[in-house]
mmCIF file of C-alpha atoms in Angstrom:
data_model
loop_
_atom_site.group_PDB
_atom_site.id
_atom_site.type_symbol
_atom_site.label_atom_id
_atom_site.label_comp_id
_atom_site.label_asym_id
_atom_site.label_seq_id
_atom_site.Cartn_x
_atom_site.Cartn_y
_atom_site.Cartn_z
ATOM 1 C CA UNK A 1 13.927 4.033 -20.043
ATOM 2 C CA UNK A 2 14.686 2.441 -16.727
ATOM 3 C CA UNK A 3 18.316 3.349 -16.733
ATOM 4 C CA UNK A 4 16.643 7.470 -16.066
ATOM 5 C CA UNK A 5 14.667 5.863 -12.927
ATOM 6 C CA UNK A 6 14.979 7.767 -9.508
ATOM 7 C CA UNK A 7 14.321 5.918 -6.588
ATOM 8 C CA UNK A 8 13.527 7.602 -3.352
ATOM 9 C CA UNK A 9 11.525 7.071 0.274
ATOM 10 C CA UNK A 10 10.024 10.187 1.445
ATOM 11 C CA UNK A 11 8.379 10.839 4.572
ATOM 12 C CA UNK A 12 5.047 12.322 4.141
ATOM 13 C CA UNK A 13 5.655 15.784 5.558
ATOM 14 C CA UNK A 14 8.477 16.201 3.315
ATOM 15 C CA UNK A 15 6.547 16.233 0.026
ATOM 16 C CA UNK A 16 5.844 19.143 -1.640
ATOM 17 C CA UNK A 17 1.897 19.937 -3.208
ATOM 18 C CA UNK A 18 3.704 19.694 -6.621
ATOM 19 C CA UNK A 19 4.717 16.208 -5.671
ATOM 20 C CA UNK A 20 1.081 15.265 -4.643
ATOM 21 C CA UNK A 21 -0.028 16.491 -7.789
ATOM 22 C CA UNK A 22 2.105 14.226 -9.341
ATOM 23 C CA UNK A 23 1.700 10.989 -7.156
ATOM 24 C CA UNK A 24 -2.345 11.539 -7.906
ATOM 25 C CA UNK A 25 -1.557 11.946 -11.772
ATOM 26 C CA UNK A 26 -0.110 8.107 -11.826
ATOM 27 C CA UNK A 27 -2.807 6.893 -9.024
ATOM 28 C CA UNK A 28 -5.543 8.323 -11.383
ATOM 29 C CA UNK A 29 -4.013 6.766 -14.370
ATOM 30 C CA UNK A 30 -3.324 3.087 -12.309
ATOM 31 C CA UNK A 31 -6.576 3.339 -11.056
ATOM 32 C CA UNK A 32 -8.876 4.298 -13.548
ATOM 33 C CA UNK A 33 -12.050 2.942 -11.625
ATOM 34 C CA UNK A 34 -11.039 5.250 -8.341
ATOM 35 C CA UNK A 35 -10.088 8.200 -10.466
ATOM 36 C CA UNK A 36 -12.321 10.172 -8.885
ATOM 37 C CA UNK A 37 -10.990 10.023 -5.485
ATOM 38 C CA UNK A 38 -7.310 11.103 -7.124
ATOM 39 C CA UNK A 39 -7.771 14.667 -8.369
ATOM 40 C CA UNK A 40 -5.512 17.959 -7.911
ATOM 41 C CA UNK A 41 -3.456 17.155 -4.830
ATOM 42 C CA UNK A 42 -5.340 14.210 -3.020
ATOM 43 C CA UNK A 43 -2.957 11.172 -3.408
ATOM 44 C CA UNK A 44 -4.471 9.225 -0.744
ATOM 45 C CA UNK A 45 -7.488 7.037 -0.546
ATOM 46 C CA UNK A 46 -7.851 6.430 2.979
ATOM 47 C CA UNK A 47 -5.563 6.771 5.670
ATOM 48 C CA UNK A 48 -2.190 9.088 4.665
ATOM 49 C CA UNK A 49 0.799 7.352 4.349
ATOM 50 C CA UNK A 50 3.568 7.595 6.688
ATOM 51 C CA UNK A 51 6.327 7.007 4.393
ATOM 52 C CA UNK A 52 6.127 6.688 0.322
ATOM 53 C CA UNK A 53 8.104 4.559 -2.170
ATOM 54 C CA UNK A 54 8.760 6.379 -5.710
ATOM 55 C CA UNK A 55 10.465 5.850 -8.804
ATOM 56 C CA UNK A 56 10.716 9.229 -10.867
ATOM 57 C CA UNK A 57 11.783 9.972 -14.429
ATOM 58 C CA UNK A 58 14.249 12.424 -15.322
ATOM 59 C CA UNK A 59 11.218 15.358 -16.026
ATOM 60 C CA UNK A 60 10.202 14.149 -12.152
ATOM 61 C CA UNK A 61 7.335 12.283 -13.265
ATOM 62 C CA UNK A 62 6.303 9.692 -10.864
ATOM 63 C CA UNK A 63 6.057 6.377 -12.210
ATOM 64 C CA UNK A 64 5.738 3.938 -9.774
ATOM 65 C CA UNK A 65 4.254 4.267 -5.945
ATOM 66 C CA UNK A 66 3.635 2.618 -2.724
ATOM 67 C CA UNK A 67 2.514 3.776 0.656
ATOM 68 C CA UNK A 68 3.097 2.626 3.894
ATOM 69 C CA UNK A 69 2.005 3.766 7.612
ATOM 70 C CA UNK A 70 2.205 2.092 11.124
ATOM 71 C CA UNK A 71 -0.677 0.548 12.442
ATOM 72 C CA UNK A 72 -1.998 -1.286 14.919
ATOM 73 C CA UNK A 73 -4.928 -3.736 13.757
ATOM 74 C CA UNK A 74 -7.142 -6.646 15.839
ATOM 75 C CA UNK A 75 -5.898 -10.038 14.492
ATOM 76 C CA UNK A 76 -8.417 -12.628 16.642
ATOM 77 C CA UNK A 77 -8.223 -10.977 19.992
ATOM 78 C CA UNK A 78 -4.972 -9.869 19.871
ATOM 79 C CA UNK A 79 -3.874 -6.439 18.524
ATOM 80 C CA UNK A 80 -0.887 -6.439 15.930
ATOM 81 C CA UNK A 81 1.405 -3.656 15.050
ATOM 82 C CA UNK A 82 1.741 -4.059 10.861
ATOM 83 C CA UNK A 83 3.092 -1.779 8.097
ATOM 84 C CA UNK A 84 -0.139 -1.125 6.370
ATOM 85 C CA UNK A 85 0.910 -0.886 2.687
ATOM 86 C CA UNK A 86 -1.104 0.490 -0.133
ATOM 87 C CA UNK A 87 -1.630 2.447 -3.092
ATOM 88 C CA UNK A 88 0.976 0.562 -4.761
ATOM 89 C CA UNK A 89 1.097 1.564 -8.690
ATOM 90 C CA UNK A 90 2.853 1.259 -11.433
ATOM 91 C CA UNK A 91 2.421 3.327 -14.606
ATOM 92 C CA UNK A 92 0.256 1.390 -17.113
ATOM 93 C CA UNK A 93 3.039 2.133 -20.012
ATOM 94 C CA UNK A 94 5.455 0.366 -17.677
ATOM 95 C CA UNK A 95 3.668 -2.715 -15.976
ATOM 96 C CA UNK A 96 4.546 -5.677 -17.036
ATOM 97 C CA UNK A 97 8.897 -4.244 -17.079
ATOM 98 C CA UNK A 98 9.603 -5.494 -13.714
ATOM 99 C CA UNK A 99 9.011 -2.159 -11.770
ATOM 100 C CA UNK A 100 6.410 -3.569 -9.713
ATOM 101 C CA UNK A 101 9.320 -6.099 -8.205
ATOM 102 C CA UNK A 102 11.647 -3.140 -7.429
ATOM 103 C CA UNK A 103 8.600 -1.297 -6.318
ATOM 104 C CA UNK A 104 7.659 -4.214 -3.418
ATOM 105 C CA UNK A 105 11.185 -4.779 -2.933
ATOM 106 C CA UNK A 106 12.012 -1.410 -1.470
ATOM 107 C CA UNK A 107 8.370 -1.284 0.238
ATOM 108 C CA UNK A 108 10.347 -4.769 2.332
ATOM 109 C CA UNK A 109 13.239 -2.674 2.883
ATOM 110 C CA UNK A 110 10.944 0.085 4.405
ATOM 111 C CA UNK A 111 8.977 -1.895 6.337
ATOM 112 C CA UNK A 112 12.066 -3.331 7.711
ATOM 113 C CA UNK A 113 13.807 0.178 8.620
ATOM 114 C CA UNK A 114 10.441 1.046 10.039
ATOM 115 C CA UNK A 115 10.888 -2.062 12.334
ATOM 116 C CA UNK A 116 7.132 -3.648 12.143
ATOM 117 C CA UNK A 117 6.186 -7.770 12.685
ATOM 118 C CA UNK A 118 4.232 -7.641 9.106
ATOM 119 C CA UNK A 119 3.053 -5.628 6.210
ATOM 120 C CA UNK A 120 -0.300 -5.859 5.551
ATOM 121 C CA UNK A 121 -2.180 -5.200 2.404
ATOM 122 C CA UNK A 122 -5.362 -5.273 0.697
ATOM 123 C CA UNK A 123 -5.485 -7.062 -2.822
ATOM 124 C CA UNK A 124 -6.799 -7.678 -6.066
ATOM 125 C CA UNK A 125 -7.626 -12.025 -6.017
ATOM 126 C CA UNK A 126 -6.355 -11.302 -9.041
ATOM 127 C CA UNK A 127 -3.326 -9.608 -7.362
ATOM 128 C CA UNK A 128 -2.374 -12.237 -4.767
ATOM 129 C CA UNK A 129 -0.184 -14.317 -6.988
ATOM 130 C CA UNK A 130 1.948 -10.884 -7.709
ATOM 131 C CA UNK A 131 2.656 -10.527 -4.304
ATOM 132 C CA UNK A 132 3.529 -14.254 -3.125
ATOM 133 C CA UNK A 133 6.061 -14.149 -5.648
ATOM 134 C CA UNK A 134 7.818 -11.543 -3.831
ATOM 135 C CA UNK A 135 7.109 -13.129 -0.241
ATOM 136 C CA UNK A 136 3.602 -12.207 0.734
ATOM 137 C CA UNK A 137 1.182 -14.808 2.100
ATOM 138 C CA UNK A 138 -2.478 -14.868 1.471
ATOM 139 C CA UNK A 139 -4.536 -15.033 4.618
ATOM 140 C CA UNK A 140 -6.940 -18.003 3.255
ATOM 141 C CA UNK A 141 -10.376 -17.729 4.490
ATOM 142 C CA UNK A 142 -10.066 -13.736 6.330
ATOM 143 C CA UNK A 143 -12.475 -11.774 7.115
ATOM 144 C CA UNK A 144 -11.641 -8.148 7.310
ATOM 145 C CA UNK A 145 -13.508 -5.112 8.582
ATOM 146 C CA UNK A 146 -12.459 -1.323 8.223
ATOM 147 C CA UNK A 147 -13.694 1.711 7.528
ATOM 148 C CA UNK A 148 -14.352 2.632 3.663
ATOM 149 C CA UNK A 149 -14.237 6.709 3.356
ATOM 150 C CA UNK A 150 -16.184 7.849 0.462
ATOM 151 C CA UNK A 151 -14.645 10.389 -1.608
ATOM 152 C CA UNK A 152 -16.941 12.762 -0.092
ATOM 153 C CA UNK A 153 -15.465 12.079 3.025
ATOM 154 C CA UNK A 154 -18.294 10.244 4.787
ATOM 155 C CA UNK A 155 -17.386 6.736 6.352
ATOM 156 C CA UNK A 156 -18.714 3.300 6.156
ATOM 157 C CA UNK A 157 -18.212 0.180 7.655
ATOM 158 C CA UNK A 158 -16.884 -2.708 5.315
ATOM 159 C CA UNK A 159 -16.139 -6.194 5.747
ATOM 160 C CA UNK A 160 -14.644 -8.510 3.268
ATOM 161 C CA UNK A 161 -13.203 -11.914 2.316
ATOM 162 C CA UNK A 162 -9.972 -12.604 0.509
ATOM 163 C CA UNK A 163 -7.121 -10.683 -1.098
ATOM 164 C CA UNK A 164 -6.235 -9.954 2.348
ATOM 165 C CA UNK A 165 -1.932 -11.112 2.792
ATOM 166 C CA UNK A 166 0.653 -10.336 5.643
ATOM 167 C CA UNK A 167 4.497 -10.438 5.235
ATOM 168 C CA UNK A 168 6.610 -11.453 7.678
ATOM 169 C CA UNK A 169 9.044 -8.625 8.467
ATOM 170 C CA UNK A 170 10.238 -8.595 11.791
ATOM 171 C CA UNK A 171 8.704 -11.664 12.951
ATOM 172 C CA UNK A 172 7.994 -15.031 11.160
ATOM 173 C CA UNK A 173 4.619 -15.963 9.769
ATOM 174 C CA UNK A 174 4.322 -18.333 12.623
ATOM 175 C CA UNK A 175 3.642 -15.708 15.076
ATOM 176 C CA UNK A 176 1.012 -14.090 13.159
ATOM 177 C CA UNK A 177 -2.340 -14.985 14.661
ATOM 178 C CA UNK A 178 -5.551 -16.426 13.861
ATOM 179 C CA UNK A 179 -8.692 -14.879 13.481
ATOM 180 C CA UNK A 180 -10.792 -12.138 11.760
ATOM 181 C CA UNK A 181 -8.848 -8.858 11.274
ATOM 182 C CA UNK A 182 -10.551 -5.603 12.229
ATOM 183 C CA UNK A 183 -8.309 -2.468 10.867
ATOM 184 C CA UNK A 184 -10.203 -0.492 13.508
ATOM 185 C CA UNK A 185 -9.514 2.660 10.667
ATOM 186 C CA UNK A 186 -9.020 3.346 7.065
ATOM 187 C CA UNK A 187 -6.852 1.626 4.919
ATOM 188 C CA UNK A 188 -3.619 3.444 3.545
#
């Protein structure tokens, strides 16, 4: 099965509605409590990416996904350009194959070509041990606020504590700073 994989990074003007359609099919399928917000073409739960990571089968089914845009966020009271990564997904028949790795590994090498400190992300508690094997650290003890858009569109402020982790990119971990984060917008 993995030998038919397709990787590719596509800039987010480049895709095609048929491609959203099927980036929301595996979103709705790896997110089965946010289904709602993944229907038709919408294959974004907050802010657009600016660049996506997927791994296609032969047919041109997507099974595997990250997003990632440029951002500037508040770390303490200093602002920090990131690589705000999200929406990464695997295909439930797949998880567990060692997909996810390759996913996050080519989500580093984008980050990198896009030339940002950090990636940032948003995850799971139970997620965080996924993602310091592959060289994220977990911001102990974070606060975060953002913006939470509804899938109706309306916004509202959220803060919360944990999941939150940075990866050193461009810059070592040293250098990030210390403090709350504010994301100032939506998450990708």
């Amino acid at each position: 099965m993995t030998d038919d994989i397709r990787w590719e990074v596509v800039e987010e003007s480049a895709l095609t509605l048929a491609d959203h359609e099927a980036i929301t099919a595996l979103l709705a399928q790896a997110f089965p409590d946010w289904s709602h917000w993944f229907l038709g073409s919408r294959s974004w739960s907050g802010m657009q990416p600016e660049r996506r990571v997927l791994a296609r089968d032969a047919d041109g089914v997507v099974l595997a996904h990250v997003g990632v845009r440029r951002m500037f966020i508040s770390v303490g009271s200093e602002d920090v350009l990131v690589g705000d990564t999200g929406l990464v997904a695997v295909s439930p028949r797949l998880q567990g194959a060692g997909m996810g790795r390759d996913l996050l590994e080519r989500a580093r090498s984008v980050l990198e070509g896009l030339d940002v400190p950090f990636g940032f992300l948003g995850a799971g508690e139970d997620r965080v041990p996924f993602y310091a094997n592959l060289g994220w650290h977990h911001l102990d003890e974070v606060v975060t606020d953002y913006t939470a858009f509804t899938a109706e569109g309306a916004g509202m402020p959220m803060t919360e504590q944990g999941g939150w982790m940075v990866l050193p990119v461009a810059s070592p971990l040293e250098d990030w700073p210390a403090g709350p984060v504010r994301l100032n917008a939506q998450q990708v």
